Amino acid sequence: MGNRQGSSQWIAIAIGGMFAIQLPAADQRRTTVGVPARIERLVLPGPRLEVRRVNRHETAIVVRIVQDYRHGTDWRYDLEYFGQQPGTFDLVSYLQPRDGATPVLLPAVEVIVGTVLPPGQIEPNALESRRMSQLGGYRRLLVFGGIGWSVGLLVIVGWLVSHRLASRREAEAVVTGPSVVDRLRPLLERARDGGLSNRQQADLERLIVGFWRQRLDLDGVSAAEAIVALRSHEEAGQLLIKLELWLHRPATGERESIDSLLKPYEELLSRSEQSVGGDS
């Protein structure tokens, strides 16, 4: 009894193995455009085959031999293909004997390549014509940035020009109207009498410096630079030192008179007026 059961098991295993060996290989004779398919263990008579050379961009179907084996006097092939156009195709027509061997009559291996689109010509939707905006965002930003930069530059230039003109008008105001001598005299008289306030002393210094800045064309430099230039100037430096000594010298008989102190300025103004009159 036990021997019969063992024999039955071995028979079942053998039959199962036979069915396993005889399982059908992949035989995909139908596919859609662009989807690869395979046909395996395809036996073809005659010499060993290879794929014909074709232009992949123009051919309707692309065939590739994945692997080939000897099968007695024939050859067995695993083929892969994919269609680039819908239709029915014979894969054998895309094969040829290798090494120039003599071709033999081969059975047709037809495949069908379908399409997922409905029949008929499918055209894309027509593009809608739209008017483009005149200025893109980046270009608009550049334009506005350039305008802002130009306006800022004009503001800066305008401020510099107005500041320069204001300085020039201030310097001209010092020497126009009442002369420098006429404006210096009351200040010097107060200084002589000891009644010169800090503000009046500042006015005195401003008059002197303004006079020389205009005369020596120093309007474009700062006050500190102008004073340095005045002290190094031969004529202006001597008169400035002379005025400083007079201001700080006690009111004694040795103190120079105001008329004597202002005389060089009167002479300078007189020469300037004569020069202007001669030019006109």
PDB file of C-alpha atoms in Angstrom:
ATOM      1  CA  MET A   1       0.000   0.000   0.000  1.00  0.00           C
ATOM      2  CA  GLY A   2       2.786   2.315   0.934  1.00  0.00           C
ATOM      3  CA  ASN A   3       4.614   1.539  -2.296  1.00  0.00           C
ATOM      4  CA  ARG A   4       1.527   2.454  -4.334  1.00  0.00           C
ATOM      5  CA  GLN A   5       1.191   5.835  -2.618  1.00  0.00           C
ATOM      6  CA  GLY A   6       4.858   6.622  -3.214  1.00  0.00           C
ATOM      7  CA  SER A   7       4.589   5.680  -6.859  1.00  0.00           C
ATOM      8  CA  SER A   8       1.519   7.895  -7.273  1.00  0.00           C
ATOM      9  CA  GLN A   9       3.371  10.876  -5.827  1.00  0.00           C
ATOM     10  CA  TRP A  10       6.291  10.422  -8.201  1.00  0.00           C
ATOM     11  CA  ILE A  11       3.927  10.120 -11.162  1.00  0.00           C
ATOM     12  CA  ALA A  12       2.164  13.357 -10.126  1.00  0.00           C
ATOM     13  CA  ILE A  13       5.480  15.175  -9.818  1.00  0.00           C
ATOM     14  CA  ALA A  14       6.598  13.937 -13.231  1.00  0.00           C
ATOM     15  CA  ILE A  15       3.339  14.987 -14.891  1.00  0.00           C
ATOM     16  CA  GLY A  16       3.531  18.413 -13.218  1.00  0.00           C
ATOM     17  CA  GLY A  17       7.072  18.839 -14.461  1.00  0.00           C
ATOM     18  CA  MET A  18       6.009  17.987 -17.989  1.00  0.00           C
ATOM     19  CA  PHE A  19       3.240  20.589 -17.868  1.00  0.00           C
ATOM     20  CA  ALA A  20       5.665  23.121 -16.416  1.00  0.00           C
ATOM     21  CA  ILE A  21       8.098  22.528 -19.243  1.00  0.00           C
ATOM     22  CA  GLN A  22       5.381  22.791 -21.836  1.00  0.00           C
ATOM     23  CA  LEU A  23       4.003  26.125 -20.552  1.00  0.00           C
ATOM     24  CA  PRO A  24       3.458  28.396 -23.551  1.00  0.00           C
ATOM     25  CA  ALA A  25       6.029  31.114 -24.086  1.00  0.00           C
ATOM     26  CA  ALA A  26       5.101  34.775 -24.536  1.00  0.00           C
ATOM     27  CA  ASP A  27       3.371  35.151 -27.879  1.00  0.00           C
ATOM     28  CA  GLN A  28       2.111  38.708 -28.095  1.00  0.00           C
ATOM     29  CA  ARG A  29       0.824  39.165 -31.624  1.00  0.00           C
ATOM     30  CA  ARG A  30      -1.221  42.264 -30.801  1.00  0.00           C
ATOM     31  CA  THR A  31      -0.213  45.581 -29.217  1.00  0.00           C
ATOM     32  CA  THR A  32      -0.783  49.329 -29.555  1.00  0.00           C
ATOM     33  CA  VAL A  33       1.381  52.089 -30.977  1.00  0.00           C
ATOM     34  CA  GLY A  34       4.480  52.697 -28.869  1.00  0.00           C
ATOM     35  CA  VAL A  35       3.934  49.694 -26.545  1.00  0.00           C
ATOM     36  CA  PRO A  36       6.632  46.947 -26.854  1.00  0.00           C
ATOM     37  CA  ALA A  37       5.538  43.304 -27.285  1.00  0.00           C
ATOM     38  CA  ARG A  38       7.453  39.976 -27.324  1.00  0.00           C
ATOM     39  CA  ILE A  39       7.274  36.708 -29.211  1.00  0.00           C
ATOM     40  CA  GLU A  40       9.442  34.035 -27.578  1.00  0.00           C
ATOM     41  CA  ARG A  41      10.668  30.617 -28.756  1.00  0.00           C
ATOM     42  CA  LEU A  42       9.728  31.306 -32.356  1.00  0.00           C
ATOM     43  CA  VAL A  43      11.273  28.549 -34.546  1.00  0.00           C
ATOM     44  CA  LEU A  44      12.188  29.530 -38.096  1.00  0.00           C
ATOM     45  CA  PRO A  45      13.871  27.271 -40.664  1.00  0.00           C
ATOM     46  CA  GLY A  46      16.959  28.080 -42.654  1.00  0.00           C
ATOM     47  CA  PRO A  47      20.125  29.988 -41.760  1.00  0.00           C
ATOM     48  CA  ARG A  48      20.564  32.224 -38.752  1.00  0.00           C
ATOM     49  CA  LEU A  49      18.735  35.550 -39.154  1.00  0.00           C
ATOM     50  CA  GLU A  50      19.414  39.143 -38.232  1.00  0.00           C
ATOM     51  CA  VAL A  51      17.364  42.354 -38.338  1.00  0.00           C
ATOM     52  CA  ARG A  52      17.413  44.379 -41.533  1.00  0.00           C
ATOM     53  CA  ARG A  53      18.841  47.845 -41.213  1.00  0.00           C
ATOM     54  CA  VAL A  54      16.101  50.465 -41.379  1.00  0.00           C
ATOM     55  CA  ASN A  55      15.695  54.115 -40.505  1.00  0.00           C
ATOM     56  CA  ARG A  56      14.085  54.076 -37.072  1.00  0.00           C
ATOM     57  CA  HIS A  57      12.514  57.478 -37.708  1.00  0.00           C
ATOM     58  CA  GLU A  58      10.803  56.353 -40.920  1.00  0.00           C
ATOM     59  CA  THR A  59       9.939  52.672 -40.417  1.00  0.00           C
ATOM     60  CA  ALA A  60       6.410  51.744 -39.325  1.00  0.00           C
ATOM     61  CA  ILE A  61       7.604  49.054 -36.912  1.00  0.00           C
ATOM     62  CA  VAL A  62      10.888  48.370 -35.108  1.00  0.00           C
ATOM     63  CA  VAL A  63      11.995  44.740 -34.619  1.00  0.00           C
ATOM     64  CA  ARG A  64      14.782  43.486 -32.329  1.00  0.00           C
ATOM     65  CA  ILE A  65      16.186  39.974 -31.810  1.00  0.00           C
ATOM     66  CA  VAL A  66      16.547  39.627 -28.051  1.00  0.00           C
ATOM     67  CA  GLN A  67      18.185  36.174 -28.215  1.00  0.00           C
ATOM     68  CA  ASP A  68      18.533  33.250 -30.650  1.00  0.00           C
ATOM     69  CA  TYR A  69      19.279  29.539 -30.081  1.00  0.00           C
ATOM     70  CA  ARG A  70      20.081  26.494 -32.150  1.00  0.00           C
ATOM     71  CA  HIS A  71      17.038  24.257 -32.660  1.00  0.00           C
ATOM     72  CA  GLY A  72      18.313  21.234 -34.562  1.00  0.00           C
ATOM     73  CA  THR A  73      18.883  22.420 -38.118  1.00  0.00           C
ATOM     74  CA  ASP A  74      16.678  25.483 -37.465  1.00  0.00           C
ATOM     75  CA  TRP A  75      16.929  28.514 -35.200  1.00  0.00           C
ATOM     76  CA  ARG A  76      14.732  29.609 -32.328  1.00  0.00           C
ATOM     77  CA  TYR A  77      14.249  33.327 -31.643  1.00  0.00           C
ATOM     78  CA  ASP A  78      13.013  35.645 -28.917  1.00  0.00           C
ATOM     79  CA  LEU A  79      11.741  38.744 -30.749  1.00  0.00           C
ATOM     80  CA  GLU A  80      10.668  42.137 -29.454  1.00  0.00           C
ATOM     81  CA  TYR A  81       8.858  44.753 -31.509  1.00  0.00           C
ATOM     82  CA  PHE A  82       6.908  47.968 -31.168  1.00  0.00           C
ATOM     83  CA  GLY A  83       4.869  49.797 -33.743  1.00  0.00           C
ATOM     84  CA  GLN A  84       5.226  53.432 -34.627  1.00  0.00           C
ATOM     85  CA  GLN A  85       2.148  53.356 -36.829  1.00  0.00           C
ATOM     86  CA  PRO A  86      -1.049  51.302 -36.588  1.00  0.00           C
ATOM     87  CA  GLY A  87      -1.502  48.375 -38.989  1.00  0.00           C
ATOM     88  CA  THR A  88      -0.740  44.685 -39.667  1.00  0.00           C
ATOM     89  CA  PHE A  89       2.910  43.770 -40.205  1.00  0.00           C
ATOM     90  CA  ASP A  90       4.919  40.626 -41.028  1.00  0.00           C
ATOM     91  CA  LEU A  91       7.952  40.520 -38.743  1.00  0.00           C
ATOM     92  CA  VAL A  92       9.753  38.112 -41.091  1.00  0.00           C
ATOM     93  CA  SER A  93       9.969  40.841 -43.738  1.00  0.00           C
ATOM     94  CA  TYR A  94      12.172  42.781 -41.310  1.00  0.00           C
ATOM     95  CA  LEU A  95      14.666  39.879 -40.991  1.00  0.00           C
ATOM     96  CA  GLN A  96      17.425  38.638 -43.321  1.00  0.00           C
ATOM     97  CA  PRO A  97      20.062  35.842 -43.320  1.00  0.00           C
ATOM     98  CA  ARG A  98      23.317  36.637 -41.590  1.00  0.00           C
ATOM     99  CA  ASP A  99      26.704  36.683 -43.304  1.00  0.00           C
ATOM    100  CA  GLY A 100      25.144  36.685 -46.776  1.00  0.00           C
ATOM    101  CA  ALA A 101      23.651  33.185 -46.448  1.00  0.00           C
ATOM    102  CA  THR A 102      21.096  32.000 -48.981  1.00  0.00           C
ATOM    103  CA  PRO A 103      17.573  32.938 -47.882  1.00  0.00           C
ATOM    104  CA  VAL A 104      14.788  30.368 -47.655  1.00  0.00           C
ATOM    105  CA  LEU A 105      11.022  30.718 -47.707  1.00  0.00           C
ATOM    106  CA  LEU A 106       9.868  31.567 -44.190  1.00  0.00           C
ATOM    107  CA  PRO A 107       6.383  31.405 -42.721  1.00  0.00           C
ATOM    108  CA  ALA A 108       4.720  34.743 -42.065  1.00  0.00           C
ATOM    109  CA  VAL A 109       4.721  36.071 -38.508  1.00  0.00           C
ATOM    110  CA  GLU A 110       1.975  38.669 -38.570  1.00  0.00           C
ATOM    111  CA  VAL A 111       1.352  41.109 -35.734  1.00  0.00           C
ATOM    112  CA  ILE A 112      -1.301  43.779 -35.300  1.00  0.00           C
ATOM    113  CA  VAL A 113      -0.487  47.229 -34.008  1.00  0.00           C
ATOM    114  CA  GLY A 114      -3.578  49.108 -32.894  1.00  0.00           C
ATOM    115  CA  THR A 115      -4.171  52.650 -31.719  1.00  0.00           C
ATOM    116  CA  VAL A 116      -5.870  54.058 -28.659  1.00  0.00           C
ATOM    117  CA  LEU A 117      -7.189  57.027 -30.667  1.00  0.00           C
ATOM    118  CA  PRO A 118     -10.472  56.889 -32.574  1.00  0.00           C
ATOM    119  CA  PRO A 119     -10.223  56.365 -36.341  1.00  0.00           C
ATOM    120  CA  GLY A 120      -9.713  59.385 -38.512  1.00  0.00           C
ATOM    121  CA  GLN A 121      -7.278  62.243 -38.392  1.00  0.00           C
ATOM    122  CA  ILE A 122      -7.038  63.878 -34.993  1.00  0.00           C
ATOM    123  CA  GLU A 123      -5.840  67.451 -35.203  1.00  0.00           C
ATOM    124  CA  PRO A 124      -4.789  69.560 -32.244  1.00  0.00           C
ATOM    125  CA  ASN A 125      -6.948  72.457 -31.210  1.00  0.00           C
ATOM    126  CA  ALA A 126      -6.110  75.702 -32.954  1.00  0.00           C
ATOM    127  CA  LEU A 127      -4.126  78.077 -30.828  1.00  0.00           C
ATOM    128  CA  GLU A 128      -6.041  81.100 -29.679  1.00  0.00           C
ATOM    129  CA  SER A 129      -4.423  84.328 -30.798  1.00  0.00           C
ATOM    130  CA  ARG A 130      -3.877  86.610 -27.861  1.00  0.00           C
ATOM    131  CA  ARG A 131      -2.389  90.044 -27.825  1.00  0.00           C
ATOM    132  CA  MET A 132       0.811  90.111 -25.847  1.00  0.00           C
ATOM    133  CA  SER A 133       1.222  92.756 -23.211  1.00  0.00           C
ATOM    134  CA  GLN A 134       3.394  95.619 -24.320  1.00  0.00           C
ATOM    135  CA  LEU A 135       5.804  95.330 -21.422  1.00  0.00           C
ATOM    136  CA  GLY A 136       6.701  92.219 -19.475  1.00  0.00           C
ATOM    137  CA  GLY A 137       7.214  92.289 -15.734  1.00  0.00           C
ATOM    138  CA  TYR A 138      11.018  92.261 -15.853  1.00  0.00           C
ATOM    139  CA  ARG A 139      11.178  94.799 -18.662  1.00  0.00           C
ATOM    140  CA  ARG A 140       8.696  97.031 -16.863  1.00  0.00           C
ATOM    141  CA  LEU A 141      10.805  96.826 -13.717  1.00  0.00           C
ATOM    142  CA  LEU A 142      13.887  97.912 -15.682  1.00  0.00           C
ATOM    143  CA  VAL A 143      12.022 100.873 -17.202  1.00  0.00           C
ATOM    144  CA  PHE A 144      10.649 102.060 -13.863  1.00  0.00           C
ATOM    145  CA  GLY A 145      14.038 101.537 -12.217  1.00  0.00           C
ATOM    146  CA  GLY A 146      15.720 103.622 -14.921  1.00  0.00           C
ATOM    147  CA  ILE A 147      13.157 106.391 -14.511  1.00  0.00           C
ATOM    148  CA  GLY A 148      13.604 106.390 -10.732  1.00  0.00           C
ATOM    149  CA  TRP A 149      17.391 106.460 -11.083  1.00  0.00           C
ATOM    150  CA  SER A 150      17.193 109.389 -13.541  1.00  0.00           C
ATOM    151  CA  VAL A 151      14.859 111.341 -11.272  1.00  0.00           C
ATOM    152  CA  GLY A 152      17.144 110.740  -8.296  1.00  0.00           C
ATOM    153  CA  LEU A 153      20.159 111.887 -10.314  1.00  0.00           C
ATOM    154  CA  LEU A 154      18.344 115.053 -11.386  1.00  0.00           C
ATOM    155  CA  VAL A 155      17.401 115.793  -7.766  1.00  0.00           C
ATOM    156  CA  ILE A 156      21.018 115.394  -6.636  1.00  0.00           C
ATOM    157  CA  VAL A 157      22.365 117.543  -9.483  1.00  0.00           C
ATOM    158  CA  GLY A 158      19.703 120.181  -8.817  1.00  0.00           C
ATOM    159  CA  TRP A 159      20.570 120.271  -5.130  1.00  0.00           C
ATOM    160  CA  LEU A 160      24.283 120.639  -5.878  1.00  0.00           C
ATOM    161  CA  VAL A 161      23.648 123.443  -8.368  1.00  0.00           C
ATOM    162  CA  SER A 162      21.294 125.286  -6.014  1.00  0.00           C
ATOM    163  CA  HIS A 163      23.751 124.887  -3.145  1.00  0.00           C
ATOM    164  CA  ARG A 164      26.559 126.235  -5.306  1.00  0.00           C
ATOM    165  CA  LEU A 165      24.429 129.180  -6.408  1.00  0.00           C
ATOM    166  CA  ALA A 166      23.366 129.888  -2.826  1.00  0.00           C
ATOM    167  CA  SER A 167      27.005 129.928  -1.729  1.00  0.00           C
ATOM    168  CA  ARG A 168      27.880 132.247  -4.577  1.00  0.00           C
ATOM    169  CA  ARG A 169      24.972 134.578  -3.764  1.00  0.00           C
ATOM    170  CA  GLU A 170      25.989 134.610  -0.125  1.00  0.00           C
ATOM    171  CA  ALA A 171      29.546 135.489  -1.057  1.00  0.00           C
ATOM    172  CA  GLU A 172      28.333 138.177  -3.444  1.00  0.00           C
ATOM    173  CA  ALA A 173      26.047 139.570  -0.765  1.00  0.00           C
ATOM    174  CA  VAL A 174      29.069 140.076   1.425  1.00  0.00           C
ATOM    175  CA  VAL A 175      30.703 142.443  -1.028  1.00  0.00           C
ATOM    176  CA  THR A 176      27.604 144.020  -2.607  1.00  0.00           C
ATOM    177  CA  GLY A 177      25.426 146.711  -1.090  1.00  0.00           C
ATOM    178  CA  PRO A 178      27.438 148.296   1.663  1.00  0.00           C
ATOM    179  CA  SER A 179      31.102 147.629   1.030  1.00  0.00           C
ATOM    180  CA  VAL A 180      33.117 145.290   3.191  1.00  0.00           C
ATOM    181  CA  VAL A 181      34.874 148.305   4.635  1.00  0.00           C
ATOM    182  CA  ASP A 182      31.561 149.935   5.609  1.00  0.00           C
ATOM    183  CA  ARG A 183      30.417 146.716   7.315  1.00  0.00           C
ATOM    184  CA  LEU A 184      33.744 146.091   9.003  1.00  0.00           C
ATOM    185  CA  ARG A 185      34.082 149.573  10.469  1.00  0.00           C
ATOM    186  CA  PRO A 186      31.261 149.378  13.087  1.00  0.00           C
ATOM    187  CA  LEU A 187      32.398 145.914  14.112  1.00  0.00           C
ATOM    188  CA  LEU A 188      35.970 147.082  14.580  1.00  0.00           C
ATOM    189  CA  GLU A 189      34.777 150.108  16.553  1.00  0.00           C
ATOM    190  CA  ARG A 190      32.877 147.813  18.896  1.00  0.00           C
ATOM    191  CA  ALA A 191      35.954 145.619  19.195  1.00  0.00           C
ATOM    192  CA  ARG A 192      38.031 148.688  20.042  1.00  0.00           C
ATOM    193  CA  ASP A 193      35.552 149.694  22.741  1.00  0.00           C
ATOM    194  CA  GLY A 194      35.460 146.134  24.098  1.00  0.00           C
ATOM    195  CA  GLY A 195      31.782 145.596  23.305  1.00  0.00           C
ATOM    196  CA  LEU A 196      32.045 142.972  20.522  1.00  0.00           C
ATOM    197  CA  SER A 197      29.758 139.985  21.186  1.00  0.00           C
ATOM    198  CA  ASN A 198      30.483 136.429  20.067  1.00  0.00           C
ATOM    199  CA  ARG A 199      27.928 136.720  17.270  1.00  0.00           C
ATOM    200  CA  GLN A 200      29.429 139.988  16.059  1.00  0.00           C
ATOM    201  CA  GLN A 201      32.897 138.479  16.167  1.00  0.00           C
ATOM    202  CA  ALA A 202      31.587 135.596  14.010  1.00  0.00           C
ATOM    203  CA  ASP A 203      30.115 138.166  11.594  1.00  0.00           C
ATOM    204  CA  LEU A 204      33.474 139.904  11.459  1.00  0.00           C
ATOM    205  CA  GLU A 205      35.294 136.675  10.610  1.00  0.00           C
ATOM    206  CA  ARG A 206      32.635 135.715   8.043  1.00  0.00           C
ATOM    207  CA  LEU A 207      32.988 139.086   6.293  1.00  0.00           C
ATOM    208  CA  ILE A 208      36.756 138.809   6.076  1.00  0.00           C
ATOM    209  CA  VAL A 209      36.727 135.181   4.884  1.00  0.00           C
ATOM    210  CA  GLY A 210      33.893 135.853   2.407  1.00  0.00           C
ATOM    211  CA  PHE A 211      35.752 138.825   0.980  1.00  0.00           C
ATOM    212  CA  TRP A 212      38.898 136.817   0.338  1.00  0.00           C
ATOM    213  CA  ARG A 213      37.052 133.678  -0.861  1.00  0.00           C
ATOM    214  CA  GLN A 214      35.391 135.668  -3.609  1.00  0.00           C
ATOM    215  CA  ARG A 215      38.519 137.591  -4.461  1.00  0.00           C
ATOM    216  CA  LEU A 216      40.681 134.451  -4.697  1.00  0.00           C
ATOM    217  CA  ASP A 217      37.914 132.342  -6.311  1.00  0.00           C
ATOM    218  CA  LEU A 218      37.606 129.912  -3.398  1.00  0.00           C
ATOM    219  CA  ASP A 219      33.809 129.544  -3.494  1.00  0.00           C
ATOM    220  CA  GLY A 220      33.991 125.861  -4.360  1.00  0.00           C
ATOM    221  CA  VAL A 221      36.043 124.794  -1.312  1.00  0.00           C
ATOM    222  CA  SER A 222      35.017 124.310   2.300  1.00  0.00           C
ATOM    223  CA  ALA A 223      35.484 127.005   4.943  1.00  0.00           C
ATOM    224  CA  ALA A 224      38.349 125.117   6.590  1.00  0.00           C
ATOM    225  CA  GLU A 225      40.165 124.686   3.279  1.00  0.00           C
ATOM    226  CA  ALA A 226      39.542 128.340   2.420  1.00  0.00           C
ATOM    227  CA  ILE A 227      41.106 129.552   5.694  1.00  0.00           C
ATOM    228  CA  VAL A 228      44.183 127.380   5.083  1.00  0.00           C
ATOM    229  CA  ALA A 229      44.492 128.801   1.564  1.00  0.00           C
ATOM    230  CA  LEU A 230      44.052 132.377   2.825  1.00  0.00           C
ATOM    231  CA  ARG A 231      46.759 132.022   5.467  1.00  0.00           C
ATOM    232  CA  SER A 232      49.186 130.684   2.880  1.00  0.00           C
ATOM    233  CA  HIS A 233      48.370 133.527   0.452  1.00  0.00           C
ATOM    234  CA  GLU A 234      50.947 136.315   0.529  1.00  0.00           C
ATOM    235  CA  GLU A 235      48.616 139.346   0.619  1.00  0.00           C
ATOM    236  CA  ALA A 236      45.588 137.813   2.345  1.00  0.00           C
ATOM    237  CA  GLY A 237      47.714 136.041   4.948  1.00  0.00           C
ATOM    238  CA  GLN A 238      49.443 139.249   6.042  1.00  0.00           C
ATOM    239  CA  LEU A 239      46.168 141.175   6.353  1.00  0.00           C
ATOM    240  CA  LEU A 240      44.510 138.354   8.320  1.00  0.00           C
ATOM    241  CA  ILE A 241      47.417 138.173  10.763  1.00  0.00           C
ATOM    242  CA  LYS A 242      47.391 141.941  11.091  1.00  0.00           C
ATOM    243  CA  LEU A 243      43.652 141.919  11.906  1.00  0.00           C
ATOM    244  CA  GLU A 244      44.044 139.101  14.457  1.00  0.00           C
ATOM    245  CA  LEU A 245      46.865 140.937  16.214  1.00  0.00           C
ATOM    246  CA  TRP A 246      44.756 144.087  16.338  1.00  0.00           C
ATOM    247  CA  LEU A 247      41.771 142.251  17.824  1.00  0.00           C
ATOM    248  CA  HIS A 248      43.821 140.638  20.582  1.00  0.00           C
ATOM    249  CA  ARG A 249      46.039 143.631  21.382  1.00  0.00           C
ATOM    250  CA  PRO A 250      44.980 145.725  24.361  1.00  0.00           C
ATOM    251  CA  ALA A 251      43.452 149.131  23.624  1.00  0.00           C
ATOM    252  CA  THR A 252      46.613 151.179  24.054  1.00  0.00           C
ATOM    253  CA  GLY A 253      48.236 153.945  22.164  1.00  0.00           C
ATOM    254  CA  GLU A 254      50.261 151.366  20.240  1.00  0.00           C
ATOM    255  CA  ARG A 255      47.093 149.970  18.793  1.00  0.00           C
ATOM    256  CA  GLU A 256      46.748 150.792  15.103  1.00  0.00           C
ATOM    257  CA  SER A 257      43.849 153.014  14.132  1.00  0.00           C
ATOM    258  CA  ILE A 258      40.799 151.518  12.460  1.00  0.00           C
ATOM    259  CA  ASP A 259      41.317 153.701   9.396  1.00  0.00           C
ATOM    260  CA  SER A 260      44.841 152.377   9.006  1.00  0.00           C
ATOM    261  CA  LEU A 261      43.600 148.818   9.476  1.00  0.00           C
ATOM    262  CA  LEU A 262      40.875 149.174   6.843  1.00  0.00           C
ATOM    263  CA  LYS A 263      42.954 151.104   4.331  1.00  0.00           C
ATOM    264  CA  PRO A 264      44.308 147.979   2.489  1.00  0.00           C
ATOM    265  CA  TYR A 265      40.731 146.752   1.996  1.00  0.00           C
ATOM    266  CA  GLU A 266      39.659 150.137   0.647  1.00  0.00           C
ATOM    267  CA  GLU A 267      42.540 150.084  -1.807  1.00  0.00           C
ATOM    268  CA  LEU A 268      41.657 146.562  -2.935  1.00  0.00           C
ATOM    269  CA  LEU A 269      38.035 147.547  -3.503  1.00  0.00           C
ATOM    270  CA  SER A 270      39.094 150.666  -5.360  1.00  0.00           C
ATOM    271  CA  ARG A 271      41.355 148.670  -7.684  1.00  0.00           C
ATOM    272  CA  SER A 272      38.553 146.175  -8.298  1.00  0.00           C
ATOM    273  CA  GLU A 273      36.103 148.933  -9.228  1.00  0.00           C
ATOM    274  CA  GLN A 274      38.640 150.542 -11.545  1.00  0.00           C
ATOM    275  CA  SER A 275      39.307 147.170 -13.174  1.00  0.00           C
ATOM    276  CA  VAL A 276      35.600 146.573 -13.742  1.00  0.00           C
ATOM    277  CA  GLY A 277      35.149 150.082 -15.127  1.00  0.00           C
ATOM    278  CA  GLY A 278      38.097 149.619 -17.465  1.00  0.00           C
ATOM    279  CA  ASP A 279      36.728 146.295 -18.759  1.00  0.00           C
ATOM    280  CA  SER A 280      33.337 147.801 -19.480  1.00  0.00           C
TER     281      SER A 280
END
